[in-house]
mmCIF file with all atom_site columns, C-alpha atoms in Angstrom:
data_model
loop_
_atom_site.group_PDB
_atom_site.id
_atom_site.type_symbol
_atom_site.label_atom_id
_atom_site.label_alt_id
_atom_site.label_comp_id
_atom_site.label_asym_id
_atom_site.label_entity_id
_atom_site.label_seq_id
_atom_site.pdbx_PDB_ins_code
_atom_site.Cartn_x
_atom_site.Cartn_y
_atom_site.Cartn_z
_atom_site.occupancy
_atom_site.B_iso_or_equiv
_atom_site.pdbx_formal_charge
_atom_site.auth_seq_id
_atom_site.auth_comp_id
_atom_site.auth_asym_id
_atom_site.auth_atom_id
_atom_site.pdbx_PDB_model_num
ATOM 1  C CA . MET A 1 1  ? -28.076 -80.368  11.079 1.00 0.00 ? 119 MET A CA 1
ATOM 2  C CA . ALA A 1 2  ? -27.527 -84.139  11.205 1.00 0.00 ? 120 ALA A CA 1
ATOM 3  C CA . VAL A 1 3  ? -24.043 -85.414  11.542 1.00 0.00 ? 121 VAL A CA 1
ATOM 4  C CA . ASP A 1 4  ? -23.099 -88.930  10.328 1.00 0.00 ? 122 ASP A CA 1
ATOM 5  C CA . VAL A 1 5  ? -20.736 -90.371  12.909 1.00 0.00 ? 123 VAL A CA 1
ATOM 6  C CA . ARG A 1 6  ? -19.469 -93.810  12.345 1.00 0.00 ? 124 ARG A CA 1
ATOM 7  C CA . SER A 1 7  ? -17.458 -95.921  14.844 1.00 0.00 ? 125 SER A CA 1
ATOM 8  C CA . PRO A 1 8  ? -14.066 -96.929  13.463 1.00 0.00 ? 126 PRO A CA 1
ATOM 9  C CA . GLU A 1 9  ? -13.777 -100.672 12.698 1.00 0.00 ? 127 GLU A CA 1
ATOM 10 C CA . LEU A 1 10 ? -10.624 -102.588 12.354 1.00 0.00 ? 128 LEU A CA 1
ATOM 11 C CA . LYS A 1 11 ? -10.154 -105.716 10.246 1.00 0.00 ? 129 LYS A CA 1
ATOM 12 C CA . SER A 1 12 ? -6.834  -107.423 10.820 1.00 0.00 ? 130 SER A CA 1
ATOM 13 C CA . TRP A 1 13 ? -5.055  -110.732 9.910  1.00 0.00 ? 131 TRP A CA 1
ATOM 14 C CA . ARG A 1 14 ? -2.465  -112.415 12.045 1.00 0.00 ? 132 ARG A CA 1
ATOM 15 C CA . CYS A 1 15 ? -0.288  -112.731 8.933  1.00 0.00 ? 133 CYS A CA 1
ATOM 16 C CA . ALA A 1 16 ? -0.929  -111.109 5.610  1.00 0.00 ? 134 ALA A CA 1
ATOM 17 C CA . THR A 1 17 ? -0.598  -114.498 3.907  1.00 0.00 ? 135 THR A CA 1
ATOM 18 C CA . THR A 1 18 ? -3.721  -115.809 5.647  1.00 0.00 ? 136 THR A CA 1
ATOM 19 C CA . ALA A 1 19 ? -5.718  -113.345 3.631  1.00 0.00 ? 137 ALA A CA 1
ATOM 20 C CA . ASP A 1 20 ? -4.680  -114.727 0.266  1.00 0.00 ? 138 ASP A CA 1
ATOM 21 C CA . GLY A 1 21 ? -7.714  -115.446 -2.019 1.00 0.00 ? 139 GLY A CA 1
ATOM 22 C CA . THR A 1 22 ? -10.212 -114.011 0.374  1.00 0.00 ? 140 THR A CA 1
ATOM 23 C CA . THR A 1 23 ? -12.898 -111.336 -0.125 1.00 0.00 ? 141 THR A CA 1
ATOM 24 C CA . VAL A 1 24 ? -12.841 -108.602 2.591  1.00 0.00 ? 142 VAL A CA 1
ATOM 25 C CA . GLU A 1 25 ? -16.093 -106.756 3.148  1.00 0.00 ? 143 GLU A CA 1
ATOM 26 C CA . ALA A 1 26 ? -15.534 -103.331 4.693  1.00 0.00 ? 144 ALA A CA 1
ATOM 27 C CA . THR A 1 27 ? -17.510 -100.226 5.438  1.00 0.00 ? 145 THR A CA 1
ATOM 28 C CA . MET A 1 28 ? -16.210 -96.703  5.001  1.00 0.00 ? 146 MET A CA 1
ATOM 29 C CA . ALA A 1 29 ? -15.359 -96.646  8.705  1.00 0.00 ? 147 ALA A CA 1
ATOM 30 C CA . THR A 1 30 ? -13.113 -99.724  8.406  1.00 0.00 ? 148 THR A CA 1
ATOM 31 C CA . THR A 1 31 ? -9.329  -99.834  8.382  1.00 0.00 ? 149 THR A CA 1
ATOM 32 C CA . ILE A 1 32 ? -7.889  -103.056 7.058  1.00 0.00 ? 150 ILE A CA 1
ATOM 33 C CA . VAL A 1 33 ? -4.533  -103.791 8.686  1.00 0.00 ? 151 VAL A CA 1
ATOM 34 C CA . PHE A 1 34 ? -1.910  -106.497 7.826  1.00 0.00 ? 152 PHE A CA 1
ATOM 35 C CA . PRO A 1 35 ? 0.206   -107.360 10.823 1.00 0.00 ? 153 PRO A CA 1
ATOM 36 C CA . VAL A 1 36 ? 3.528   -108.593 9.290  1.00 0.00 ? 154 VAL A CA 1
ATOM 37 C CA . ASP A 1 37 ? 7.041   -109.078 10.449 1.00 0.00 ? 155 ASP A CA 1
ATOM 38 C CA . ASP A 1 38 ? 8.842   -106.727 8.071  1.00 0.00 ? 156 ASP A CA 1
ATOM 39 C CA . VAL A 1 39 ? 6.489   -103.798 7.891  1.00 0.00 ? 157 VAL A CA 1
ATOM 40 C CA . THR A 1 40 ? 8.482   -101.773 5.363  1.00 0.00 ? 158 THR A CA 1
ATOM 41 C CA . ALA A 1 41 ? 8.823   -104.568 2.859  1.00 0.00 ? 159 ALA A CA 1
ATOM 42 C CA . TRP A 1 42 ? 5.172   -104.723 1.729  1.00 0.00 ? 160 TRP A CA 1
ATOM 43 C CA . SER A 1 43 ? 3.768   -102.766 -1.193 1.00 0.00 ? 161 SER A CA 1
ATOM 44 C CA . ALA A 1 44 ? 0.359   -102.941 -3.026 1.00 0.00 ? 162 ALA A CA 1
ATOM 45 C CA . THR A 1 45 ? -0.997  -102.821 -6.487 1.00 0.00 ? 163 THR A CA 1
ATOM 46 C CA . ILE A 1 46 ? -4.664  -101.791 -6.479 1.00 0.00 ? 164 ILE A CA 1
ATOM 47 C CA . ALA A 1 47 ? -6.859  -102.385 -9.527 1.00 0.00 ? 165 ALA A CA 1
ATOM 48 C CA . ASP A 1 48 ? -9.187  -99.485  -8.687 1.00 0.00 ? 166 ASP A CA 1
ATOM 49 C CA . PRO A 1 49 ? -7.384  -97.074  -6.382 1.00 0.00 ? 167 PRO A CA 1
ATOM 50 C CA . SER A 1 50 ? -10.502 -94.923  -6.090 1.00 0.00 ? 168 SER A CA 1
ATOM 51 C CA . VAL A 1 51 ? -12.070 -97.719  -3.931 1.00 0.00 ? 169 VAL A CA 1
ATOM 52 C CA . VAL A 1 52 ? -9.222  -98.247  -1.415 1.00 0.00 ? 170 VAL A CA 1
ATOM 53 C CA . GLY A 1 53 ? -5.896  -96.583  -0.714 1.00 0.00 ? 171 GLY A CA 1
ATOM 54 C CA . PHE A 1 54 ? -2.759  -98.350  0.502  1.00 0.00 ? 172 PHE A CA 1
ATOM 55 C CA . THR A 1 55 ? -0.744  -97.040  3.494  1.00 0.00 ? 173 THR A CA 1
ATOM 56 C CA . ALA A 1 56 ? 2.752   -98.483  3.658  1.00 0.00 ? 174 ALA A CA 1
ATOM 57 C CA . GLY A 1 57 ? 4.090   -99.779  6.909  1.00 0.00 ? 175 GLY A CA 1
ATOM 58 C CA . LYS A 1 58 ? 6.837   -97.955  8.668  1.00 0.00 ? 176 LYS A CA 1
ATOM 59 C CA . ASP A 1 59 ? 9.117   -98.134  11.659 1.00 0.00 ? 177 ASP A CA 1
ATOM 60 C CA . ASP A 1 60 ? 10.293  -94.814  12.974 1.00 0.00 ? 178 ASP A CA 1
ATOM 61 C CA . GLY A 1 61 ? 12.408  -96.368  15.760 1.00 0.00 ? 179 GLY A CA 1
ATOM 62 C CA . SER A 1 62 ? 9.884   -95.729  18.529 1.00 0.00 ? 180 SER A CA 1
ATOM 63 C CA . VAL A 1 63 ? 6.724   -97.130  17.021 1.00 0.00 ? 181 VAL A CA 1
ATOM 64 C CA . VAL A 1 64 ? 5.885   -99.589  14.247 1.00 0.00 ? 182 VAL A CA 1
ATOM 65 C CA . PHE A 1 65 ? 2.962   -99.121  11.841 1.00 0.00 ? 183 PHE A CA 1
ATOM 66 C CA . ASN A 1 66 ? 1.617   -102.106 9.904  1.00 0.00 ? 184 ASN A CA 1
ATOM 67 C CA . PRO A 1 67 ? 0.646   -101.729 6.247  1.00 0.00 ? 185 PRO A CA 1
ATOM 68 C CA . GLY A 1 68 ? -3.072  -101.308 5.596  1.00 0.00 ? 186 GLY A CA 1
ATOM 69 C CA . LEU A 1 69 ? -5.892  -100.303 3.301  1.00 0.00 ? 187 LEU A CA 1
ATOM 70 C CA . THR A 1 70 ? -8.263  -97.435  3.780  1.00 0.00 ? 188 THR A CA 1
ATOM 71 C CA . PRO A 1 71 ? -11.685 -97.349  2.029  1.00 0.00 ? 189 PRO A CA 1
ATOM 72 C CA . MET A 1 72 ? -12.157 -94.341  -0.265 1.00 0.00 ? 190 MET A CA 1
ATOM 73 C CA . LYS A 1 73 ? -15.579 -95.030  -1.771 1.00 0.00 ? 191 LYS A CA 1
ATOM 74 C CA . ALA A 1 74 ? -18.226 -97.756  -2.158 1.00 0.00 ? 192 ALA A CA 1
ATOM 75 C CA . GLY A 1 75 ? -17.216 -100.377 -4.780 1.00 0.00 ? 193 GLY A CA 1
ATOM 76 C CA . SER A 1 76 ? -15.056 -103.508 -5.273 1.00 0.00 ? 194 SER A CA 1
ATOM 77 C CA . THR A 1 77 ? -11.453 -103.898 -6.265 1.00 0.00 ? 195 THR A CA 1
ATOM 78 C CA . THR A 1 78 ? -8.626  -106.439 -6.325 1.00 0.00 ? 196 THR A CA 1
ATOM 79 C CA . VAL A 1 79 ? -5.536  -105.727 -4.277 1.00 0.00 ? 197 VAL A CA 1
ATOM 80 C CA . THR A 1 80 ? -2.235  -107.544 -4.640 1.00 0.00 ? 198 THR A CA 1
ATOM 81 C CA . LEU A 1 81 ? 0.204   -107.244 -1.842 1.00 0.00 ? 199 LEU A CA 1
ATOM 82 C CA . THR A 1 82 ? 3.875   -108.332 -1.921 1.00 0.00 ? 200 THR A CA 1
ATOM 83 C CA . ASP A 1 83 ? 7.003   -108.188 0.152  1.00 0.00 ? 201 ASP A CA 1
ATOM 84 C CA . GLY A 1 84 ? 9.121   -109.352 -2.833 1.00 0.00 ? 202 GLY A CA 1
ATOM 85 C CA . THR A 1 85 ? 8.906   -112.979 -1.719 1.00 0.00 ? 203 THR A CA 1
ATOM 86 C CA . THR A 1 86 ? 5.263   -113.617 -0.856 1.00 0.00 ? 204 THR A CA 1
ATOM 87 C CA . THR A 1 87 ? 2.342   -112.321 -2.987 1.00 0.00 ? 205 THR A CA 1
ATOM 88 C CA . VAL A 1 88 ? -1.176  -112.090 -1.622 1.00 0.00 ? 206 VAL A CA 1
ATOM 89 C CA . THR A 1 89 ? -4.278  -111.224 -3.667 1.00 0.00 ? 207 THR A CA 1
ATOM 90 C CA . ILE A 1 90 ? -7.549  -110.231 -2.132 1.00 0.00 ? 208 ILE A CA 1
ATOM 91 C CA . THR A 1 91 ? -10.788 -108.656 -3.206 1.00 0.00 ? 209 THR A CA 1
ATOM 92 C CA . VAL A 1 92 ? -12.013 -105.747 -1.143 1.00 0.00 ? 210 VAL A CA 1
ATOM 93 C CA . THR A 1 93 ? -15.755 -104.781 -1.333 1.00 0.00 ? 211 THR A CA 1
ATOM 94 C CA . VAL A 1 94 ? -16.536 -101.412 0.344  1.00 0.00 ? 212 VAL A CA 1
ATOM 95 C CA . THR A 1 95 ? -20.079 -100.436 1.300  1.00 0.00 ? 213 THR A CA 1
ATOM 96 C CA . ASP A 1 96 ? -21.396 -97.243  2.765  1.00 0.00 ? 214 ASP A CA 1
#
């Protein structure tokens, strides 16, 4: 039996606002992370949520998790991220 093992890949931006207007190419093994100052403030609207899913950032007091996107299937979708003040729109293209 063959097993498809893919190494995880991480795509990250120093600030979410530097991603505005860009196209992000990702594989199914990619996690797209947005390092931001206020991790709990960011939310996302995804045009086709079957392509990528959004994971909200959180701070549990002992560790901080940045918001990010996880590929769900091959395809392309537009993602709009906002913290209520800044809005960032990107296109994400996922390949196998």
